[in-house]
Amino acid sequence: MEILMSIVVGVLFMTATYLMLSKSLLRIIVGTGLLSHGAHLLILTMGGLKRGAAPLLGENAESYTDPLPQALILTAIVISFGVTAFFLVLAYRAYKELGTDNIEQMRGTESNE
Amino acid sequence: MRSNNIILETAIKVILFIIVLFSVYIFFAGHYYPGGGFIGGLMTAGALVLLLIAYDIKTVSMILPFNYRIMTGIGLLFAIGTSAGAIFFNVPFLTHAFGHIDLPILGEISLHTATIFDLGVYLVVVGVSMTIIQTIGEDE
Amino acid sequence: MSLLHLAIVAPLIFAILVPFFYKSFRRIHTGWFVLPLPILLFIYFFSFISTTKSKEVVMKTLDWIPTLGINFTAKVDGLGLLFALLITGIGALVVLYSIYYLSKGKEKLHNFYVYLLLFMGAMLGVVLSDNLIVMYAFWELTSFSSFLLIGYWYHREKSRYGAQKSMLITVFGGLSMLGGIILLYLMTGSFSISEIITQADVIVTSPLFIPALICILLGAFTKSAQFPFHIWLPDAMEAPTPVSAYLHSATMVKAGIYLVARLTPVFAVDGLWLWLVASFGIFTLFWGSFSAVKQTDLKSILAFSTVSQLGLIMSLLGVGAASLHYVGLDDNLYVVATTAAIFHLINHATFKGSLFMVVGIVDHETGTRDIRKLGGLLHFMPITFTLAMIGAFSMAGLPPFNGFLSKEMFFTGMLRVLEMDFFSFDSFAILFPILAWVASVFTFIYSMILVFKTFTGKYQPEKLEKKPHEAPLGMLISPIILASLVIIIFFFPNSLLSDNLISPALSSILPSLLTDEEGFMVHIYQWHGFNPELFMTLGVIAVGVLLYLTLPKWRRVYDLFPENLTLNRFYDGAVNRAQTGSFKFTKSFMNGSIRSYLVYIFTFFIVILATALFYKNAFKVDTTNLASIGVYEVLLALLIMIGAVSILFAKTRLSQIILLGSVGYTVSLFYVLFRAPDLALTQLVIESVSVALFLVCFYHLPKLRREETRIRFKLTNAIISVGVGAIVTLIALSAHSNKFFSSISQYYIENTYEKAAGKNMVNVILVDFRGFDTLFEITVLAIASLGIYGMIKLRLARREED
């Protein structure tokens, strides 16, 4: 199962990277969303899969799945929601102000010489 | 602009209460069963989003006149307050305390300061999600 | 925190209050609020004199980072107390003077006094810390406050230039000093100066000893403006005159002197220390006085004069360090040099402080500092003239002023170098008295220029901006106090200074010469009889008068130096080249396109991880410890992969968003299968809210246009993304197969109920065990939501022209 999950994670990272390298803002945002999914699954896979019951003491099980990665992922999910929302609004405002969603056209002109 | 989706409007009146109640249950259950501040908060926010979809923003803000930014602030205060409260008892920041109390009828109940912390999380999550959705929705 | 610590940081705390005073009491000059603080501190430190007199040392420790041996240890001994008194005493006078110098209507007084107090606190910290790291922190703080004060009139280009120059040079020195401190730590295992001194005999044999010595000296020389680092001091004169009087003559530039004096017991065992300190000092003395003569700006003359006087004190400390090679005090020839250094340090603060204030008065009342425009001011400003004369004559080493006493002792010290018979001093020893004498002649000349070119000669009213008149009384108080000290010290040096300040300071610099009961017996004489020193002084006066009168005839010597070989040119060139070079270099890869940056990041990511995997031989697939694969899981995996890949080919925004949602929902199903109910619930709700969010924004977002179709563009992207995907898969496999550490999760599993009385481990970890994470997480969320609110609600102010 871990091997399969590693491949799934790899595919998620690959598509995310491809989207992030494109020029349209929306694609980049979708790319970051995929990237966070990939990262979450990666953390979960690292902790070992299906090693016991769900991490609830009420289950009275012999062994439990590793709770720490789950706690980390929970934090990460909520944070990535905040970041995605922020990014989305940023893109939307930038589009309204600048009239383009092509990041190549958004390039600032640096003039510090 | 009023939406004319009668079915959704009628259904939402019932469903909303169920979802909100469930989210509150999930929040309190958090220490023992799946749930907690994050999920509870998100679920409440989800219910409110549903309400927004059924009605329009003006109606919703008339029914629920909350300032969600202030709710975020209160939530943060709760969380930091519980964490900092530990200092007054000469234990490190963020040390939680708990105790068991026997109440008549209800039986044994345990009280956690961690629940107050989680309440802070709950409020922040609701506040943040709603601030985001509301601001974007209102813009035009 | 003891009262002593409080006294050190009091100026820093007080600095916070200054803006409030400035805002609330506009009509009263902010300086009046600041003035009581240095006076109180002066009185407080004054009360320590009886303690240090009996060779006691007050030590108070406040733990800061005890595990690294870094503690805020405040230590009051003779040397530190002397400096603390200088800092607070001169500080009080300077604040008083500044009240009249800076007008309350036009200047940004709150900035000025905040910077000044910042400096005062930092400087007290430097001289009263026993811990080298703490001292270093304060040391850099003095550099910063000096930077801010030099750039106080930041609208002037020269101010900014001077500020930057002083900052670059002193901070460079500071960093090298930090290196030296760390080397000392490596040798001794301690940051405490007192402890390092006790190990002085041991570390001299260490191979790190010489590097540490050089690093520390670099710090001291840059701060105290020793040749060739002196170039920042003349440019620092762009600061308001009270600042020049305070930082750039009386206190900050003496931090280097302090450092050398403080660490003399550590390093003086080695001949190199003597050589470097003494020779750099004596050459700076000569070069500074020589350069001062050609200046036309009054403050520049004083700047170079300060450089040269600092060199004088430095050389005395160098020669004085030789006394540590003798046992005990009997027949110790070189103690007199150290005594002279301390004594001159005090004298210099008095006469140079008053001279700076006098120059400030001239500048303030006439509008210029150029001696070519000034002249004949004697009739307009008799008091100022008297003060200038006292200061300048003292500087020239004439009686009856305190400069005469320390100058005589200086000559004594330099003449005794001739008798030095170790460290191959004998071959060059003769240079020391000669350079000292020549420098004294130049000192005499520029002192005369300072007084007589300004106050006598032809009065040229047409060249002055204002009609000159005597300064207001308040402005004169501070220089009058200093000038009176100049005279009083001449007549009563022993009862005032010897036992109270000089002798305790000496026992800090040369501790090993004393047994426990002994103290340095310092006695300063006005009259030594007809000895070589007196004849040297007489020679200085005779030759000095002659050269001063014939100055126009030999002035051309200064034109002999080629313009483009000066140190300033070198500095400017180096700074310029560094700037343009680094700009070009940055420009070559920072092209402003996000995509390029992402390409760098991802390429680096691939390369570094692949190399690590390869070199560490870490790649390995362990197939023994795998979880079982079920039908559902395979289905879900396929679903997720298909969903992800098809986003790449989606033609519309809507399909992209829906596909992203489907991937998210599938992930939440995975969480169900992998026994993570909390995650599954959260992911499910989040995905719904996110999709709603995307849809709300949907109407406002642009339609997808066709991506660029250049093959090269697509190919680069494809290669990089496949690389990233592959490397992540490999890392995931290897990480799963190599387990070096046992998991820490067992702790959480075992203690969830015992320590936190909860049963849901994930939730308990979130709110209890790792509550800090959660606390910061919700803070980040709140910030993000406020950011969104701000972006939408608070439109950027439209540009005016629209």
CSV table of C-alpha atoms in Angstrom, one decimal, chain C residues 51-56 326-332 335 499 502-508 510-522:
chain,number,residue,atom,x,y,z
C,51,THR,CA,33.7,51.2,46.5
C,52,THR,CA,36.1,51.1,43.6
C,53,LYS,CA,38.6,53.1,45.6
C,54,SER,CA,39.0,50.3,48.0
C,55,LYS,CA,39.5,48.0,44.9
C,56,GLU,CA,36.2,46.3,45.4
C,326,TYR,CA,57.9,43.3,35.2
C,327,VAL,CA,57.1,41.8,38.5
C,328,GLY,CA,55.5,44.2,40.9
C,329,LEU,CA,55.6,48.0,41.0
C,330,ASP,CA,59.2,48.7,41.9
C,331,ASP,CA,61.2,50.2,39.1
C,332,ASN,CA,58.4,49.6,36.8
C,335,VAL,CA,53.2,52.1,34.5
C,499,ASP,CA,43.0,58.1,44.0
C,502,ILE,CA,42.9,56.9,37.9
C,503,SER,CA,44.3,54.4,40.5
C,504,PRO,CA,41.2,52.2,40.5
C,505,ALA,CA,41.1,52.2,36.7
C,506,LEU,CA,44.8,51.2,36.6
C,507,SER,CA,44.1,48.2,38.9
C,508,SER,CA,41.6,47.0,36.3
C,510,LEU,CA,47.1,46.0,35.2
C,511,PRO,CA,45.7,43.7,37.9
C,512,SER,CA,48.6,41.3,38.0
C,513,LEU,CA,51.1,43.9,39.2
C,514,LEU,CA,49.4,44.3,42.5
C,515,THR,CA,49.1,42.1,45.6
C,516,ASP,CA,45.8,42.2,47.4
C,517,GLU,CA,46.5,45.1,49.8
C,518,GLU,CA,48.4,47.2,47.4
C,519,GLY,CA,47.0,50.0,45.2
C,520,PHE,CA,48.6,52.1,42.5
C,521,MET,CA,50.1,55.3,44.0
C,522,VAL,CA,49.5,57.9,41.4
